[in-house]
Coordinates of C-alpha atoms in Angstrom, one line a residue:
M1 CA -16.2 -25.3 1.8
T2 CA -12.6 -25.8 1.5
S3 CA -11.4 -23.2 -0.9
A4 CA -10.0 -24.3 -5.0
P5 CA -6.2 -24.4 -4.9
R6 CA -3.9 -21.8 -5.3
A7 CA -3.3 -21.1 -9.1
K8 CA 0.5 -21.9 -10.5
K9 CA 3.1 -19.2 -11.8
P10 CA 5.1 -20.1 -14.6
V11 CA 7.8 -22.1 -13.4
Q12 CA 10.9 -19.0 -13.3
P13 CA 14.6 -20.5 -14.1
L14 CA 16.9 -21.4 -11.2
K15 CA 19.1 -18.9 -10.0
P16 CA 22.8 -19.7 -8.5
L17 CA 23.6 -18.6 -5.0
R18 CA 20.8 -19.9 -3.1
P19 CA 21.1 -20.3 0.6
L20 CA 20.9 -23.9 1.7
V21 CA 17.5 -22.9 4.0
K22 CA 15.3 -20.7 3.3
N23 CA 12.3 -19.2 4.6
P24 CA 9.8 -19.0 1.6
R25 CA 8.3 -16.0 1.7
L26 CA 11.7 -13.9 2.6
G27 CA 14.0 -13.4 0.0
I28 CA 16.7 -14.1 2.7
S29 CA 17.9 -17.2 4.4
V30 CA 17.0 -17.8 8.1
A31 CA 19.5 -19.3 11.0
A32 CA 18.6 -19.8 14.7
G33 CA 16.1 -16.5 14.3
A34 CA 18.0 -14.0 12.0
A35 CA 17.6 -13.2 8.3
L36 CA 21.5 -13.0 6.2
A37 CA 21.7 -13.0 2.5
L38 CA 24.3 -12.6 0.4
V39 CA 23.3 -10.1 -2.1
G40 CA 26.6 -9.1 -5.0
G41 CA 29.3 -10.4 -2.8
V42 CA 27.7 -8.6 0.2
A43 CA 26.4 -10.0 3.6
L44 CA 23.2 -8.6 4.4
W45 CA 21.7 -9.5 8.5
S46 CA 18.6 -8.5 9.7
P47 CA 16.2 -9.3 12.3
A48 CA 12.8 -11.1 11.8
G49 CA 10.2 -9.1 11.5
I50 CA 8.2 -9.4 14.6
A51 CA 6.2 -6.8 16.5
S52 CA 9.1 -5.4 19.1
A53 CA 12.3 -5.6 17.0
A54 CA 13.2 -2.7 15.6
P55 CA 13.4 -1.2 12.6
D56 CA 16.7 -2.9 10.4
R57 CA 19.3 -0.1 9.5
T58 CA 20.8 -3.1 7.1
P59 CA 21.4 -1.1 3.4
R60 CA 19.4 -3.2 1.2
A61 CA 20.3 -4.3 -2.0
A62 CA 19.6 -1.6 -4.8
A63 CA 15.8 -1.1 -5.6
G64 CA 15.0 -1.4 -9.5
F65 CA 12.8 1.3 -8.6
T66 CA 11.1 3.5 -5.9
A67 CA 7.4 4.6 -5.1
V68 CA 6.1 6.5 -1.9
A69 CA 2.3 4.6 -1.3
A70 CA 0.5 7.0 1.3
G71 CA -3.1 7.7 2.4
D72 CA -5.4 9.9 4.4
I73 CA -3.6 13.2 3.5
A74 CA -4.9 16.8 3.2
E75 CA -7.0 17.8 5.6
Q76 CA -8.4 22.1 5.1
C77 CA -4.7 23.8 6.7
T78 CA -1.9 25.0 5.8
A79 CA 2.3 25.6 5.4
S80 CA 1.7 28.6 7.5
D81 CA -0.3 26.3 10.1
S82 CA 2.7 24.6 12.3
D83 CA 0.6 21.8 13.0
C84 CA -1.0 21.0 9.4
E85 CA 1.0 17.7 7.9
H86 CA 0.6 17.4 5.1
P87 CA 2.7 19.9 3.5
K88 CA 5.6 18.4 5.5
T89 CA 4.9 14.5 3.9
A90 CA 4.6 16.2 0.7
A91 CA 8.7 17.3 1.2
L92 CA 9.0 13.7 1.7
V93 CA 8.0 12.8 -1.3
K94 CA 9.9 15.7 -3.2
K95 CA 13.0 14.4 -1.3
I96 CA 12.3 11.3 -2.4
N97 CA 11.5 11.6 -6.2
P98 CA 9.8 8.2 -6.3
A99 CA 9.6 6.5 -10.2
F100 CA 5.5 7.3 -9.5
V101 CA 3.4 8.2 -6.2
M102 CA 0.6 6.1 -5.0
T103 CA -2.8 7.8 -3.0
M104 CA -4.0 5.3 -1.2
G105 CA -8.1 7.2 -0.5
D106 CA -8.9 10.1 1.6
N107 CA -6.8 12.3 -0.5
Q108 CA -8.5 15.5 0.9
Y109 CA -10.9 16.1 3.7
D110 CA -13.8 16.8 4.6
D111 CA -16.0 16.5 1.5
A112 CA -13.1 16.3 -0.7
R113 CA -14.6 19.0 -3.1
L114 CA -13.2 20.3 -5.5
K115 CA -12.6 23.9 -4.5
D116 CA -10.5 22.0 -2.1
F117 CA -8.0 19.7 -3.3
K118 CA -7.7 23.4 -5.2
K119 CA -6.9 24.4 -2.2
Y120 CA -5.2 21.9 -0.2
Y121 CA -4.0 18.6 -1.4
D122 CA -2.8 21.1 -5.0
K123 CA -0.3 23.7 -2.8
T124 CA 1.1 20.3 -2.1
W125 CA 0.2 16.3 -2.9
G126 CA -0.4 18.5 -6.5
A127 CA 2.9 18.9 -7.3
F128 CA 3.2 15.2 -8.1
K129 CA -0.2 15.0 -9.8
S130 CA 1.5 13.8 -13.2
K131 CA 2.8 11.1 -11.4
T132 CA 0.4 10.1 -9.1
H133 CA -1.6 6.8 -9.4
P134 CA -4.7 7.3 -7.0
V135 CA -7.5 5.4 -5.4
A136 CA -10.4 7.1 -3.8
G137 CA -11.7 6.7 -0.3
N138 CA -15.1 7.7 1.9
H139 CA -14.7 10.8 1.6
E140 CA -14.4 11.3 -2.1
T141 CA -18.3 9.9 -1.3
Y142 CA -19.1 12.7 0.7
D143 CA -19.2 15.9 -2.2
P144 CA -22.2 17.9 -2.6
D145 CA -21.4 17.6 -6.0
G146 CA -22.0 14.5 -6.5
E147 CA -20.5 11.2 -5.8
L148 CA -16.4 11.2 -6.0
A149 CA -17.4 14.7 -8.5
G150 CA -14.5 17.1 -7.5
Y151 CA -11.9 14.1 -6.7
K152 CA -12.7 12.9 -10.4
D153 CA -12.8 16.8 -11.7
Y154 CA -9.2 17.0 -9.9
F155 CA -7.5 14.4 -11.2
G156 CA -9.0 13.8 -14.8
S157 CA -7.8 10.5 -16.6
I158 CA -5.1 10.4 -14.3
A159 CA -7.3 8.2 -11.6
Y160 CA -9.8 7.5 -14.3
P161 CA -7.7 6.0 -17.4
K162 CA -10.4 3.9 -19.1
G163 CA -12.7 5.4 -17.6
K164 CA -13.9 3.8 -14.7
S165 CA -13.0 4.8 -11.5
Y166 CA -10.2 1.7 -11.2
Y167 CA -7.5 0.3 -13.9
S168 CA -3.8 -0.7 -13.1
Y169 CA -0.6 0.1 -14.9
D170 CA 3.2 -1.5 -15.2
Q171 CA 6.5 -0.7 -13.7
D172 CA 8.6 -3.5 -14.9
N173 CA 8.0 -6.7 -13.6
W174 CA 5.6 -5.4 -11.8
H175 CA 1.5 -5.7 -12.3
F176 CA -0.3 -2.6 -10.1
I177 CA -4.1 -2.6 -9.5
A178 CA -5.7 0.1 -7.9
L179 CA -9.8 -0.4 -7.1
D180 CA -12.3 1.6 -5.3
S181 CA -13.6 0.0 -2.6
N182 CA -16.3 2.2 -2.3
S183 CA -18.3 0.5 -4.8
L184 CA -16.9 -3.7 -4.7
D185 CA -19.6 -3.9 -7.6
R186 CA -20.6 -7.9 -9.8
A187 CA -18.5 -5.3 -12.4
Q188 CA -15.5 -4.3 -10.5
T189 CA -15.1 -7.7 -9.4
D190 CA -15.6 -9.1 -13.0
W191 CA -12.9 -6.8 -13.6
L192 CA -9.9 -7.9 -11.4
K193 CA -10.6 -11.5 -11.9
A194 CA -10.0 -10.1 -16.3
D195 CA -7.0 -8.1 -14.8
L196 CA -5.7 -10.9 -13.5
A197 CA -6.0 -13.3 -15.7
A198 CA -3.9 -10.8 -18.3
N199 CA -1.6 -10.5 -16.3
S200 CA 2.4 -11.4 -17.3
K201 CA 3.9 -10.1 -14.9
K202 CA 5.8 -11.8 -12.0
C203 CA 5.2 -9.5 -9.3
V204 CA 1.3 -7.9 -8.0
A205 CA 0.5 -4.8 -6.0
A206 CA -2.9 -4.0 -5.5
Y207 CA -4.3 -1.0 -3.6
W208 CA -7.6 0.6 -2.0
H209 CA -8.7 2.0 0.8
H210 CA -10.8 0.3 3.0
P211 CA -8.3 -2.7 5.3
L212 CA -9.6 -6.3 5.5
F213 CA -7.7 -5.7 8.4
S214 CA -6.5 -3.6 10.6
S215 CA -6.0 -3.4 15.1
G216 CA -7.5 0.8 14.3
E217 CA -10.7 2.7 14.9
H218 CA -12.6 0.8 12.0
G219 CA -10.8 -2.2 12.3
N220 CA -11.3 -5.0 10.0
D221 CA -13.4 -4.7 7.0
P222 CA -14.8 -7.7 5.6
V223 CA -16.0 -5.4 2.5
S224 CA -12.3 -6.6 0.8
R225 CA -12.5 -9.9 1.6
P226 CA -13.7 -10.8 -1.9
L227 CA -10.9 -8.9 -3.7
W228 CA -8.5 -11.0 -1.1
K229 CA -9.8 -14.1 -2.5
L230 CA -9.1 -13.2 -6.2
L231 CA -5.4 -11.9 -5.1
Y232 CA -4.9 -14.8 -2.9
D233 CA -5.4 -16.9 -5.7
A234 CA -3.8 -15.3 -8.0
K235 CA -0.5 -15.3 -5.8
A236 CA -0.8 -11.3 -5.7
E237 CA 2.2 -10.1 -3.5
L238 CA 1.1 -6.9 -1.4
V239 CA -1.8 -4.9 -0.4
L240 CA -1.8 -1.6 0.6
N241 CA -4.7 0.5 2.5
G242 CA -6.0 3.5 3.9
H243 CA -8.8 4.6 6.2
D244 CA -7.3 4.2 9.5
H245 CA -4.7 6.9 9.9
H246 CA -2.0 4.8 11.1
Y247 CA 1.0 2.7 10.0
E248 CA 0.5 -0.8 10.6
R249 CA 2.3 -4.2 8.6
F250 CA 1.2 -7.9 8.3
A251 CA 2.7 -10.9 8.3
P252 CA 1.8 -13.1 5.0
Q253 CA -2.0 -13.9 5.4
D254 CA -4.5 -15.4 3.2
P255 CA -7.8 -14.0 3.4
N256 CA -9.4 -15.3 6.8
G257 CA -6.6 -14.0 8.6
K258 CA -4.5 -17.3 8.4
A259 CA -1.2 -16.8 8.7
D260 CA 0.7 -18.3 5.4
K261 CA 4.5 -18.4 4.1
N262 CA 2.7 -18.0 0.8
G263 CA 0.0 -15.1 1.5
I264 CA -0.6 -11.1 0.7
V265 CA 1.5 -8.6 3.1
E266 CA -0.4 -6.0 4.1
L267 CA 0.6 -2.6 4.5
L268 CA -1.6 -0.3 6.4
G269 CA -0.5 3.8 5.7
G270 CA -3.2 5.8 6.9
M271 CA -0.9 8.9 8.2
G272 CA -0.6 11.3 5.0
G273 CA -1.7 14.0 6.5
A274 CA -5.2 13.6 8.9
N275 CA -5.4 13.4 12.5
P276 CA -4.3 10.3 13.8
Y277 CA -6.2 7.5 15.6
K278 CA -5.9 4.8 18.2
I279 CA -4.6 1.3 18.0
E280 CA -8.0 0.0 19.1
E281 CA -8.0 -4.0 19.2
V282 CA -5.0 -5.7 17.6
Q283 CA -5.4 -8.5 14.8
P284 CA -3.5 -11.5 14.5
N285 CA -0.6 -11.6 12.0
S286 CA 0.3 -8.2 13.0
E287 CA 3.9 -7.2 13.3
K288 CA 4.0 -3.6 14.0
R289 CA 2.0 -0.5 14.7
L290 CA 2.7 3.2 14.9
T291 CA 0.1 6.2 15.0
K292 CA 1.1 9.7 15.6
A293 CA 3.8 8.4 13.2
F294 CA 2.8 11.4 9.6
G295 CA 5.5 10.4 6.5
V296 CA 5.2 8.1 3.9
V297 CA 5.8 4.8 2.4
K298 CA 9.3 4.1 0.7
L299 CA 8.8 1.2 -1.5
N300 CA 11.6 -0.1 -3.3
F301 CA 10.8 -3.0 -5.4
T302 CA 13.2 -4.9 -7.7
D303 CA 12.4 -7.5 -10.6
T304 CA 12.2 -10.3 -8.0
G305 CA 10.8 -9.1 -4.6
F306 CA 9.8 -5.8 -2.2
S307 CA 10.7 -3.9 0.9
W308 CA 9.7 -0.5 2.6
D309 CA 10.3 1.6 4.9
L310 CA 8.6 4.1 6.7
V311 CA 9.7 7.5 6.7
G312 CA 8.6 10.8 9.3
T313 CA 8.3 14.1 8.9
D314 CA 11.4 14.0 10.4
E315 CA 13.4 12.4 8.1
K316 CA 14.1 8.9 9.9
T317 CA 12.8 5.7 9.5
K318 CA 10.4 4.6 11.6
D319 CA 10.3 0.9 10.3
S320 CA 11.9 -1.3 8.0
S321 CA 9.9 -4.2 6.6
P322 CA 11.4 -8.0 6.3
T323 CA 12.5 -8.6 2.4
Y324 CA 9.5 -10.1 0.2
Q325 CA 10.1 -12.5 -2.5
C326 CA 7.8 -12.7 -5.3
H327 CA 5.6 -15.9 -5.5

């Protein structure tokens, strides 16, 4: 069945000094396989986003704001354990000092009980609790006291601002949507439809735990395809996920995994501290995959686009995305 055409956004005013030849998804003009943009009178060059390309070390335009994202975070260990990673990733967040933090589920292992949140997560990532916008993962559902009981008790209204485990919020020209992929029922998808219809921001990002596309051990999870379809039709820009314990970025694509220059960019950031998983089957449109690379994603947002860097616990940049323009 042919899908309905994607809804059009209001026409934006034309901007001066646009490149004569331009990739419509990337915020850079194209010439001989490279990208060249003029930002504030300074020419910036970066390679095309391919899996084998070295990370782009070129300076970026100043971001409107910075956020940090990661999933799969707090193992039951502390800074006194030399191989405990979540204290190290928390140290990165502290140094970056973002406007806010997004967590993509499995915040606390193994059963996400309240006492474990207090003993482990709270001692590291808990330092940023007041500016964290979390979502729940499958491990939050394993709590013996009840599904999401410890998660809800620990985060409270931060995770349930309107009494639901899914919510949205705005920052500058961006609309962020936090979803619960543990229970994608009709009520949540109806809420998402209404939320997207009411949105007045130019740029849209959404995040939840289970990725539709993944080259890792869990692989593709079709549970979130309905979310992708709604977001794709609304011309959303970015989806962030966890669940598989590795880092992966994808080229823009549609909900069926077909490359689409006007599609959604997926970022899988399950390297917040949990034991790493292997890459099992490389998926179409996967541009970069890293395992055993603990760290956080530093996202740079402007009013018209976004880019990000994967920062490792050694404080070195492990990967840099292309620069994307909002639809």
